[in-house]
PDB file of N, CA and C in Angstrom:
ATOM      1  N   UNK A 231     -38.132 -53.546  -0.576  1.00 53.00           N
ATOM      2  CA  UNK A 231     -37.301 -54.615  -0.796  1.00 53.00           C
ATOM      3  C   UNK A 231     -37.336 -56.338  -0.661  1.00 53.00           C
ATOM      4  N   UNK A 232     -37.669 -57.511  -1.536  1.00 85.00           N
ATOM      5  CA  UNK A 232     -37.786 -58.424  -0.892  1.00 85.00           C
ATOM      6  C   UNK A 232     -37.608 -59.514   0.003  1.00 85.00           C
ATOM      7  N   UNK A 233     -38.202 -60.088   1.075  1.00 93.00           N
ATOM      8  CA  UNK A 233     -37.437 -61.117   1.886  1.00 93.00           C
ATOM      9  C   UNK A 233     -37.158 -61.785   1.244  1.00 93.00           C
ATOM     10  N   UNK A 234     -36.108 -62.119   2.346  1.00 96.00           N
ATOM     11  CA  UNK A 234     -35.091 -64.007   2.018  1.00 96.00           C
ATOM     12  C   UNK A 234     -35.669 -64.682   2.892  1.00 96.00           C
ATOM     13  N   UNK A 235     -35.218 -66.480   2.524  1.00 97.00           N
ATOM     14  CA  UNK A 235     -35.404 -67.385   3.205  1.00 97.00           C
ATOM     15  C   UNK A 235     -33.815 -68.092   3.144  1.00 97.00           C
ATOM     16  N   UNK A 236     -33.315 -68.706   3.940  1.00 97.00           N
ATOM     17  CA  UNK A 236     -32.523 -69.991   3.962  1.00 97.00           C
ATOM     18  C   UNK A 236     -33.481 -70.929   3.207  1.00 97.00           C
ATOM     19  N   UNK A 237     -33.253 -71.566   2.117  1.00 97.00           N
ATOM     20  CA  UNK A 237     -34.453 -72.175   1.028  1.00 97.00           C
ATOM     21  C   UNK A 237     -33.901 -73.845   1.643  1.00 97.00           C
ATOM     22  N   UNK A 238     -34.901 -74.445   1.695  1.00 96.00           N
ATOM     23  CA  UNK A 238     -34.863 -75.613   1.808  1.00 96.00           C
ATOM     24  C   UNK A 238     -33.775 -76.649   0.588  1.00 96.00           C
ATOM     25  N   UNK A 239     -34.003 -76.146  -0.328  1.00 96.00           N
ATOM     26  CA  UNK A 239     -33.486 -76.978  -1.630  1.00 96.00           C
ATOM     27  C   UNK A 239     -32.617 -76.430  -2.298  1.00 96.00           C
ATOM     28  N   UNK A 240     -31.880 -75.092  -1.930  1.00 96.00           N
ATOM     29  CA  UNK A 240     -30.581 -74.800  -2.516  1.00 96.00           C
ATOM     30  C   UNK A 240     -29.006 -74.365  -1.344  1.00 96.00           C
ATOM     31  N   UNK A 241     -30.174 -74.456  -0.044  1.00 96.00           N
ATOM     32  CA  UNK A 241     -28.866 -73.924   1.332  1.00 96.00           C
ATOM     33  C   UNK A 241     -28.469 -72.687   1.091  1.00 96.00           C
ATOM     34  N   UNK A 242     -28.975 -71.942   0.683  1.00 96.00           N
ATOM     35  CA  UNK A 242     -28.608 -70.823   0.421  1.00 96.00           C
ATOM     36  C   UNK A 242     -29.602 -69.635   0.604  1.00 96.00           C
ATOM     37  N   UNK A 243     -28.966 -67.905   0.867  1.00 97.00           N
ATOM     38  CA  UNK A 243     -30.691 -67.018   0.470  1.00 97.00           C
ATOM     39  C   UNK A 243     -31.175 -66.565  -0.404  1.00 97.00           C
ATOM     40  N   UNK A 244     -31.928 -66.613  -0.776  1.00 97.00           N
ATOM     41  CA  UNK A 244     -32.683 -66.484  -1.784  1.00 97.00           C
ATOM     42  C   UNK A 244     -34.328 -65.494  -1.472  1.00 97.00           C
ATOM     43  N   UNK A 245     -34.324 -65.322  -2.223  1.00 97.00           N
ATOM     44  CA  UNK A 245     -35.931 -64.352  -2.404  1.00 97.00           C
ATOM     45  C   UNK A 245     -37.028 -65.335  -2.120  1.00 97.00           C
ATOM     46  N   UNK A 246     -37.736 -64.885  -1.138  1.00 97.00           N
ATOM     47  CA  UNK A 246     -38.684 -65.639  -0.829  1.00 97.00           C
ATOM     48  C   UNK A 246     -39.891 -65.616  -1.111  1.00 97.00           C
ATOM     49  N   UNK A 247     -41.142 -66.810  -1.213  1.00 97.00           N
ATOM     50  CA  UNK A 247     -42.292 -65.948  -1.470  1.00 97.00           C
ATOM     51  C   UNK A 247     -43.064 -65.049  -0.956  1.00 97.00           C
ATOM     52  N   UNK A 248     -44.088 -64.613  -2.297  1.00 96.00           N
ATOM     53  CA  UNK A 248     -44.683 -62.896  -1.458  1.00 96.00           C
ATOM     54  C   UNK A 248     -46.247 -63.675  -0.281  1.00 96.00           C
ATOM     55  N   UNK A 249     -46.434 -65.097   0.281  1.00 96.00           N
ATOM     56  CA  UNK A 249     -47.108 -65.248   0.395  1.00 96.00           C
ATOM     57  C   UNK A 249     -47.546 -66.764   1.133  1.00 96.00           C
ATOM     58  N   UNK A 250     -47.774 -67.592   2.136  1.00 97.00           N
ATOM     59  CA  UNK A 250     -47.895 -68.848   1.936  1.00 97.00           C
ATOM     60  C   UNK A 250     -49.131 -69.347   0.580  1.00 97.00           C
ATOM     61  N   UNK A 251     -48.052 -70.295  -0.239  1.00 95.00           N
ATOM     62  CA  UNK A 251     -48.879 -71.101  -1.203  1.00 95.00           C
ATOM     63  C   UNK A 251     -50.408 -72.033  -0.342  1.00 95.00           C
ATOM     64  N   UNK A 252     -50.251 -72.800   0.687  1.00 90.00           N
ATOM     65  CA  UNK A 252     -50.877 -72.827   1.128  1.00 90.00           C
ATOM     66  C   UNK A 252     -51.600 -72.625   2.939  1.00 90.00           C
ATOM     67  N   UNK A 253     -53.591 -72.636   2.960  1.00 94.00           N
ATOM     68  CA  UNK A 253     -53.249 -72.411   4.292  1.00 94.00           C
ATOM     69  C   UNK A 253     -52.573 -73.521   5.413  1.00 94.00           C
ATOM     70  N   UNK A 254     -52.658 -72.863   6.635  1.00 95.00           N
ATOM     71  CA  UNK A 254     -52.407 -73.233   7.745  1.00 95.00           C
ATOM     72  C   UNK A 254     -50.507 -73.432   8.112  1.00 95.00           C
ATOM     73  N   UNK A 255     -50.372 -74.627   8.810  1.00 95.00           N
ATOM     74  CA  UNK A 255     -48.954 -74.989   9.162  1.00 95.00           C
ATOM     75  C   UNK A 255     -48.304 -75.327   8.116  1.00 95.00           C
ATOM     76  N   UNK A 256     -48.419 -75.933   6.930  1.00 94.00           N
ATOM     77  CA  UNK A 256     -47.560 -76.678   5.888  1.00 94.00           C
ATOM     78  C   UNK A 256     -47.561 -75.559   5.080  1.00 94.00           C
ATOM     79  N   UNK A 257     -48.250 -74.568   4.635  1.00 95.00           N
ATOM     80  CA  UNK A 257     -48.251 -73.715   4.173  1.00 95.00           C
ATOM     81  C   UNK A 257     -46.984 -72.456   4.147  1.00 95.00           C
ATOM     82  N   UNK A 258     -47.310 -71.528   5.970  1.00 97.00           N
ATOM     83  CA  UNK A 258     -46.728 -71.696   6.803  1.00 97.00           C
ATOM     84  C   UNK A 258     -45.479 -71.966   6.832  1.00 97.00           C
ATOM     85  N   UNK A 259     -44.840 -73.149   6.678  1.00 96.00           N
ATOM     86  CA  UNK A 259     -43.476 -74.121   6.359  1.00 96.00           C
ATOM     87  C   UNK A 259     -42.937 -73.763   5.236  1.00 96.00           C
ATOM     88  N   UNK A 260     -43.743 -73.725   4.108  1.00 96.00           N
ATOM     89  CA  UNK A 260     -43.042 -73.513   2.878  1.00 96.00           C
ATOM     90  C   UNK A 260     -42.762 -72.112   2.419  1.00 96.00           C
ATOM     91  N   UNK A 261     -42.917 -70.868   3.467  1.00 97.00           N
ATOM     92  CA  UNK A 261     -43.313 -69.482   3.164  1.00 97.00           C
ATOM     93  C   UNK A 261     -41.957 -68.876   3.867  1.00 97.00           C
ATOM     94  N   UNK A 262     -41.984 -69.957   5.017  1.00 97.00           N
ATOM     95  CA  UNK A 262     -40.377 -69.993   5.929  1.00 97.00           C
ATOM     96  C   UNK A 262     -39.127 -70.175   5.403  1.00 97.00           C
ATOM     97  N   UNK A 263     -39.469 -71.782   4.209  1.00 97.00           N
ATOM     98  CA  UNK A 263     -38.277 -72.401   4.143  1.00 97.00           C
ATOM     99  C   UNK A 263     -37.905 -72.773   2.371  1.00 97.00           C
ATOM    100  N   UNK A 264     -38.529 -72.062   1.233  1.00 97.00           N
ATOM    101  CA  UNK A 264     -38.601 -72.297   0.709  1.00 97.00           C
ATOM    102  C   UNK A 264     -38.412 -71.221  -0.304  1.00 97.00           C
ATOM    103  N   UNK A 265     -37.362 -70.960  -1.213  1.00 97.00           N
ATOM    104  CA  UNK A 265     -37.473 -69.564  -1.776  1.00 97.00           C
ATOM    105  C   UNK A 265     -38.236 -69.590  -2.937  1.00 97.00           C
ATOM    106  N   UNK A 266     -38.556 -68.500  -3.694  1.00 97.00           N
ATOM    107  CA  UNK A 266     -39.821 -68.362  -4.756  1.00 97.00           C
ATOM    108  C   UNK A 266     -39.080 -69.308  -5.881  1.00 97.00           C
ATOM    109  N   UNK A 267     -37.919 -69.454  -6.147  1.00 97.00           N
ATOM    110  CA  UNK A 267     -36.776 -70.147  -7.579  1.00 97.00           C
ATOM    111  C   UNK A 267     -37.766 -71.542  -7.096  1.00 97.00           C
ATOM    112  N   UNK A 268     -37.199 -72.575  -5.708  1.00 97.00           N
ATOM    113  CA  UNK A 268     -37.401 -73.381  -5.646  1.00 97.00           C
ATOM    114  C   UNK A 268     -38.790 -74.032  -5.665  1.00 97.00           C
ATOM    115  N   UNK A 269     -39.579 -72.907  -5.419  1.00 98.00           N
ATOM    116  CA  UNK A 269     -41.366 -73.125  -5.582  1.00 98.00           C
ATOM    117  C   UNK A 269     -41.624 -72.971  -7.308  1.00 98.00           C
ATOM    118  N   UNK A 270     -40.993 -71.857  -7.750  1.00 97.00           N
ATOM    119  CA  UNK A 270     -41.541 -71.916  -9.354  1.00 97.00           C
ATOM    120  C   UNK A 270     -41.290 -73.702 -10.251  1.00 97.00           C
ATOM    121  N   UNK A 271     -39.764 -73.919  -9.596  1.00 96.00           N
ATOM    122  CA  UNK A 271     -39.470 -75.399 -10.556  1.00 96.00           C
ATOM    123  C   UNK A 271     -40.065 -76.450  -9.698  1.00 96.00           C
ATOM    124  N   UNK A 272     -40.447 -76.540  -8.773  1.00 97.00           N
ATOM    125  CA  UNK A 272     -41.256 -77.671  -8.266  1.00 97.00           C
ATOM    126  C   UNK A 272     -43.133 -77.222  -8.385  1.00 97.00           C
ATOM    127  N   UNK A 273     -43.400 -76.139  -9.011  1.00 97.00           N
ATOM    128  CA  UNK A 273     -45.044 -75.971  -9.442  1.00 97.00           C
ATOM    129  C   UNK A 273     -44.689 -76.212 -11.269  1.00 97.00           C
ATOM    130  N   UNK A 274     -43.536 -76.120 -11.846  1.00 95.00           N
ATOM    131  CA  UNK A 274     -43.599 -76.751 -12.891  1.00 95.00           C
ATOM    132  C   UNK A 274     -43.351 -78.110 -12.879  1.00 95.00           C
ATOM    133  N   UNK A 275     -42.613 -78.991 -12.509  1.00 94.00           N
ATOM    134  CA  UNK A 275     -42.173 -80.091 -12.041  1.00 94.00           C
ATOM    135  C   UNK A 275     -43.438 -80.846 -11.692  1.00 94.00           C
ATOM    136  N   UNK A 276     -44.251 -79.939 -10.954  1.00 95.00           N
ATOM    137  CA  UNK A 276     -45.640 -81.333 -10.906  1.00 95.00           C
ATOM    138  C   UNK A 276     -47.212 -80.902 -11.779  1.00 95.00           C
ATOM    139  N   UNK A 277     -46.487 -79.875 -12.796  1.00 95.00           N
ATOM    140  CA  UNK A 277     -47.575 -79.881 -14.015  1.00 95.00           C
ATOM    141  C   UNK A 277     -46.878 -81.168 -14.658  1.00 95.00           C
ATOM    142  N   UNK A 278     -45.930 -81.161 -14.725  1.00 93.00           N
ATOM    143  CA  UNK A 278     -45.400 -82.172 -15.553  1.00 93.00           C
ATOM    144  C   UNK A 278     -45.612 -83.452 -15.273  1.00 93.00           C
ATOM    145  N   UNK A 279     -45.600 -83.983 -14.060  1.00 94.00           N
ATOM    146  CA  UNK A 279     -46.332 -85.132 -13.340  1.00 94.00           C
ATOM    147  C   UNK A 279     -47.748 -85.358 -13.571  1.00 94.00           C
ATOM    148  N   UNK A 280     -48.118 -84.191 -13.259  1.00 95.00           N
ATOM    149  CA  UNK A 280     -50.028 -84.711 -13.160  1.00 95.00           C
ATOM    150  C   UNK A 280     -49.975 -85.027 -14.530  1.00 95.00           C
ATOM    151  N   UNK A 281     -49.262 -84.175 -15.207  1.00 93.00           N
ATOM    152  CA  UNK A 281     -49.383 -84.132 -16.904  1.00 93.00           C
ATOM    153  C   UNK A 281     -49.960 -85.723 -17.610  1.00 93.00           C
ATOM    154  N   UNK A 282     -48.137 -86.265 -17.119  1.00 92.00           N
ATOM    155  CA  UNK A 282     -47.449 -87.651 -17.880  1.00 92.00           C
ATOM    156  C   UNK A 282     -48.361 -88.839 -17.423  1.00 92.00           C
ATOM    157  N   UNK A 283     -48.550 -88.608 -15.808  1.00 92.00           N
ATOM    158  CA  UNK A 283     -49.246 -89.770 -15.064  1.00 92.00           C
ATOM    159  C   UNK A 283     -50.965 -89.825 -15.255  1.00 92.00           C
ATOM    160  N   UNK A 284     -51.381 -88.702 -15.750  1.00 94.00           N
ATOM    161  CA  UNK A 284     -52.788 -88.244 -15.415  1.00 94.00           C
ATOM    162  C   UNK A 284     -53.285 -88.047 -14.920  1.00 94.00           C
ATOM    163  N   UNK A 285     -52.955 -87.418 -13.501  1.00 95.00           N
ATOM    164  CA  UNK A 285     -53.548 -87.682 -11.871  1.00 95.00           C
ATOM    165  C   UNK A 285     -54.925 -86.442 -12.245  1.00 95.00           C
ATOM    166  N   UNK A 286     -55.891 -87.255 -11.316  1.00 96.00           N
ATOM    167  CA  UNK A 286     -57.057 -86.138 -10.891  1.00 96.00           C
ATOM    168  C   UNK A 286     -56.902 -85.406  -9.651  1.00 96.00           C
ATOM    169  N   UNK A 287     -56.540 -84.237  -9.178  1.00 94.00           N
ATOM    170  CA  UNK A 287     -56.068 -83.562  -8.166  1.00 94.00           C
ATOM    171  C   UNK A 287     -57.916 -83.983  -7.359  1.00 94.00           C
ATOM    172  N   UNK A 288     -58.779 -84.466  -8.092  1.00 96.00           N
ATOM    173  CA  UNK A 288     -60.099 -84.870  -6.985  1.00 96.00           C
ATOM    174  C   UNK A 288     -60.114 -85.734  -6.001  1.00 96.00           C
ATOM    175  N   UNK A 289     -58.447 -86.215  -6.760  1.00 96.00           N
ATOM    176  CA  UNK A 289     -58.341 -88.171  -6.078  1.00 96.00           C
ATOM    177  C   UNK A 289     -57.430 -87.710  -4.407  1.00 96.00           C
ATOM    178  N   UNK A 290     -57.925 -87.785  -3.452  1.00 96.00           N
ATOM    179  CA  UNK A 290     -56.982 -87.680  -2.238  1.00 96.00           C
ATOM    180  C   UNK A 290     -55.839 -88.207  -2.058  1.00 96.00           C
ATOM    181  N   UNK A 291     -55.474 -89.599  -2.818  1.00 97.00           N
ATOM    182  CA  UNK A 291     -54.263 -90.107  -2.470  1.00 97.00           C
ATOM    183  C   UNK A 291     -53.284 -89.471  -3.846  1.00 97.00           C
ATOM    184  N   UNK A 292     -54.062 -88.838  -4.805  1.00 96.00           N
ATOM    185  CA  UNK A 292     -52.709 -88.031  -5.997  1.00 96.00           C
ATOM    186  C   UNK A 292     -52.365 -86.797  -4.768  1.00 96.00           C
ATOM    187  N   UNK A 293     -53.386 -86.457  -4.137  1.00 95.00           N
ATOM    188  CA  UNK A 293     -52.899 -85.045  -3.291  1.00 95.00           C
ATOM    189  C   UNK A 293     -51.384 -85.397  -2.902  1.00 95.00           C
ATOM    190  N   UNK A 294     -51.517 -86.292  -2.189  1.00 96.00           N
ATOM    191  CA  UNK A 294     -50.722 -87.371  -0.872  1.00 96.00           C
ATOM    192  C   UNK A 294     -49.633 -86.883  -1.589  1.00 96.00           C
ATOM    193  N   UNK A 295     -49.586 -88.383  -2.889  1.00 96.00           N
ATOM    194  CA  UNK A 295     -48.714 -88.393  -3.379  1.00 96.00           C
ATOM    195  C   UNK A 295     -47.819 -87.349  -3.847  1.00 96.00           C
ATOM    196  N   UNK A 296     -48.317 -85.920  -4.736  1.00 96.00           N
ATOM    197  CA  UNK A 296     -47.619 -85.364  -4.491  1.00 96.00           C
ATOM    198  C   UNK A 296     -47.005 -84.482  -3.881  1.00 96.00           C
ATOM    199  N   UNK A 297     -47.415 -84.173  -2.428  1.00 95.00           N
ATOM    200  CA  UNK A 297     -47.134 -83.766  -1.380  1.00 95.00           C
ATOM    201  C   UNK A 297     -45.809 -84.464  -0.867  1.00 95.00           C
ATOM    202  N   UNK A 298     -45.752 -85.639  -0.768  1.00 96.00           N
ATOM    203  CA  UNK A 298     -44.458 -86.559  -0.400  1.00 96.00           C
ATOM    204  C   UNK A 298     -43.650 -85.970  -1.538  1.00 96.00           C
ATOM    205  N   UNK A 299     -43.608 -85.888  -3.164  1.00 96.00           N
ATOM    206  CA  UNK A 299     -43.421 -85.704  -4.177  1.00 96.00           C
ATOM    207  C   UNK A 299     -41.996 -84.414  -4.078  1.00 96.00           C
ATOM    208  N   UNK A 300     -43.067 -83.260  -3.155  1.00 95.00           N
ATOM    209  CA  UNK A 300     -42.261 -82.195  -3.161  1.00 95.00           C
ATOM    210  C   UNK A 300     -41.384 -82.437  -2.105  1.00 95.00           C
ATOM    211  N   UNK A 301     -42.029 -83.334  -0.655  1.00 95.00           N
ATOM    212  CA  UNK A 301     -41.058 -83.145   0.030  1.00 95.00           C
ATOM    213  C   UNK A 301     -39.708 -83.860  -0.146  1.00 95.00           C
ATOM    214  N   UNK A 302     -39.770 -84.448  -1.116  1.00 95.00           N
ATOM    215  CA  UNK A 302     -38.553 -85.143  -1.715  1.00 95.00           C
ATOM    216  C   UNK A 302     -37.655 -84.330  -2.657  1.00 95.00           C
ATOM    217  N   UNK A 303     -38.439 -83.492  -2.836  1.00 95.00           N
ATOM    218  CA  UNK A 303     -38.337 -82.418  -4.134  1.00 95.00           C
ATOM    219  C   UNK A 303     -37.263 -81.287  -3.668  1.00 95.00           C
ATOM    220  N   UNK A 304     -37.830 -80.819  -2.187  1.00 94.00           N
ATOM    221  CA  UNK A 304     -37.551 -79.833  -2.102  1.00 94.00           C
ATOM    222  C   UNK A 304     -35.918 -80.023  -1.176  1.00 94.00           C
ATOM    223  N   UNK A 305     -36.194 -81.377  -0.316  1.00 93.00           N
ATOM    224  CA  UNK A 305     -35.089 -81.871   0.231  1.00 93.00           C
ATOM    225  C   UNK A 305     -33.761 -82.496  -0.554  1.00 93.00           C
ATOM    226  N   UNK A 306     -34.178 -82.481  -1.937  1.00 87.00           N
ATOM    227  CA  UNK A 306     -33.134 -83.227  -2.568  1.00 87.00           C
ATOM    228  C   UNK A 306     -32.445 -84.267  -2.523  1.00 87.00           C
ATOM    229  N   UNK A 307     -33.759 -85.428  -2.048  1.00 89.00           N
ATOM    230  CA  UNK A 307     -34.204 -87.176  -2.302  1.00 89.00           C
ATOM    231  C   UNK A 307     -34.481 -87.131  -3.500  1.00 89.00           C
ATOM    232  N   UNK A 308     -34.661 -88.260  -3.853  1.00 87.00           N
ATOM    233  CA  UNK A 308     -34.625 -89.145  -5.399  1.00 87.00           C
ATOM    234  C   UNK A 308     -36.333 -88.978  -5.455  1.00 87.00           C
ATOM    235  N   UNK A 309     -36.477 -87.930  -6.638  1.00 88.00           N
ATOM    236  CA  UNK A 309     -38.218 -87.875  -6.443  1.00 88.00           C
ATOM    237  C   UNK A 309     -38.469 -88.294  -7.812  1.00 88.00           C
ATOM    238  N   UNK A 310     -39.850 -88.514  -7.487  1.00 85.00           N
ATOM    239  CA  UNK A 310     -40.695 -89.149  -9.548  1.00 85.00           C
ATOM    240  C   UNK A 310     -40.043 -88.025 -10.602  1.00 85.00           C
ATOM    241  N   UNK A 311     -39.759 -88.511 -11.405  1.00 82.00           N
ATOM    242  CA  UNK A 311     -39.634 -86.838 -13.040  1.00 82.00           C
ATOM    243  C   UNK A 311     -40.417 -87.902 -14.102  1.00 82.00           C
ATOM    244  N   UNK A 312     -40.564 -87.185 -15.225  1.00 73.00           N
ATOM    245  CA  UNK A 312     -41.788 -86.998 -15.811  1.00 73.00           C
ATOM    246  C   UNK A 312     -41.061 -87.987 -17.249  1.00 73.00           C
ATOM    247  N   UNK A 313     -41.218 -89.314 -17.543  1.00 76.00           N
ATOM    248  CA  UNK A 313     -40.625 -90.263 -18.168  1.00 76.00           C
ATOM    249  C   UNK A 313     -40.103 -89.317 -19.288  1.00 76.00           C
ATOM    250  N   UNK A 314     -39.194 -89.466 -19.826  1.00 71.00           N
ATOM    251  CA  UNK A 314     -38.312 -89.160 -21.281  1.00 71.00           C
ATOM    252  C   UNK A 314     -38.042 -87.464 -21.088  1.00 71.00           C
ATOM    253  N   UNK A 315     -38.270 -87.055 -20.073  1.00 66.00           N
ATOM    254  CA  UNK A 315     -38.043 -85.156 -20.406  1.00 66.00           C
ATOM    255  C   UNK A 315     -36.730 -85.562 -20.021  1.00 66.00           C
ATOM    256  N   UNK A 316     -35.921 -84.513 -21.233  1.00 68.00           N
ATOM    257  CA  UNK A 316     -34.746 -83.981 -20.823  1.00 68.00           C
ATOM    258  C   UNK A 316     -34.679 -82.061 -20.503  1.00 68.00           C
ATOM    259  N   UNK A 317     -34.562 -81.955 -19.580  1.00 68.00           N
ATOM    260  CA  UNK A 317     -34.324 -80.632 -19.555  1.00 68.00           C
ATOM    261  C   UNK A 317     -33.539 -79.676 -20.178  1.00 68.00           C
ATOM    262  N   UNK A 318     -33.835 -78.594 -20.241  1.00 71.00           N
ATOM    263  CA  UNK A 318     -33.245 -77.791 -21.763  1.00 71.00           C
ATOM    264  C   UNK A 318     -31.683 -77.317 -21.308  1.00 71.00           C
ATOM    265  N   UNK A 319     -30.631 -77.636 -22.183  1.00 77.00           N
ATOM    266  CA  UNK A 319     -29.252 -77.125 -21.658  1.00 77.00           C
ATOM    267  C   UNK A 319     -29.202 -75.740 -21.499  1.00 77.00           C
ATOM    268  N   UNK A 320     -28.496 -75.243 -20.627  1.00 68.00           N
ATOM    269  CA  UNK A 320     -28.693 -74.116 -20.491  1.00 68.00           C
ATOM    270  C   UNK A 320     -26.749 -73.244 -21.487  1.00 68.00           C
TER     271      UNK A 320
END
């Protein structure tokens, strides 16, 4: 049986990640408090931002920016969206 977490984004018990996505305390916090569903949505969104803004992950300020946007995304604050992107209707 898979493990569940109280997801920070969705405020409900959902399937958790298989392992921490980063080393250290930040990775452990994500592992303990972010669902697989929310993490997948974030990584997809992060890819759109990187591509739209032509960001370089070699630049430390880009990594700080993405970290900040991830926090906003997971807590429901207003976060950066790709210009012109319209999510598919379900």
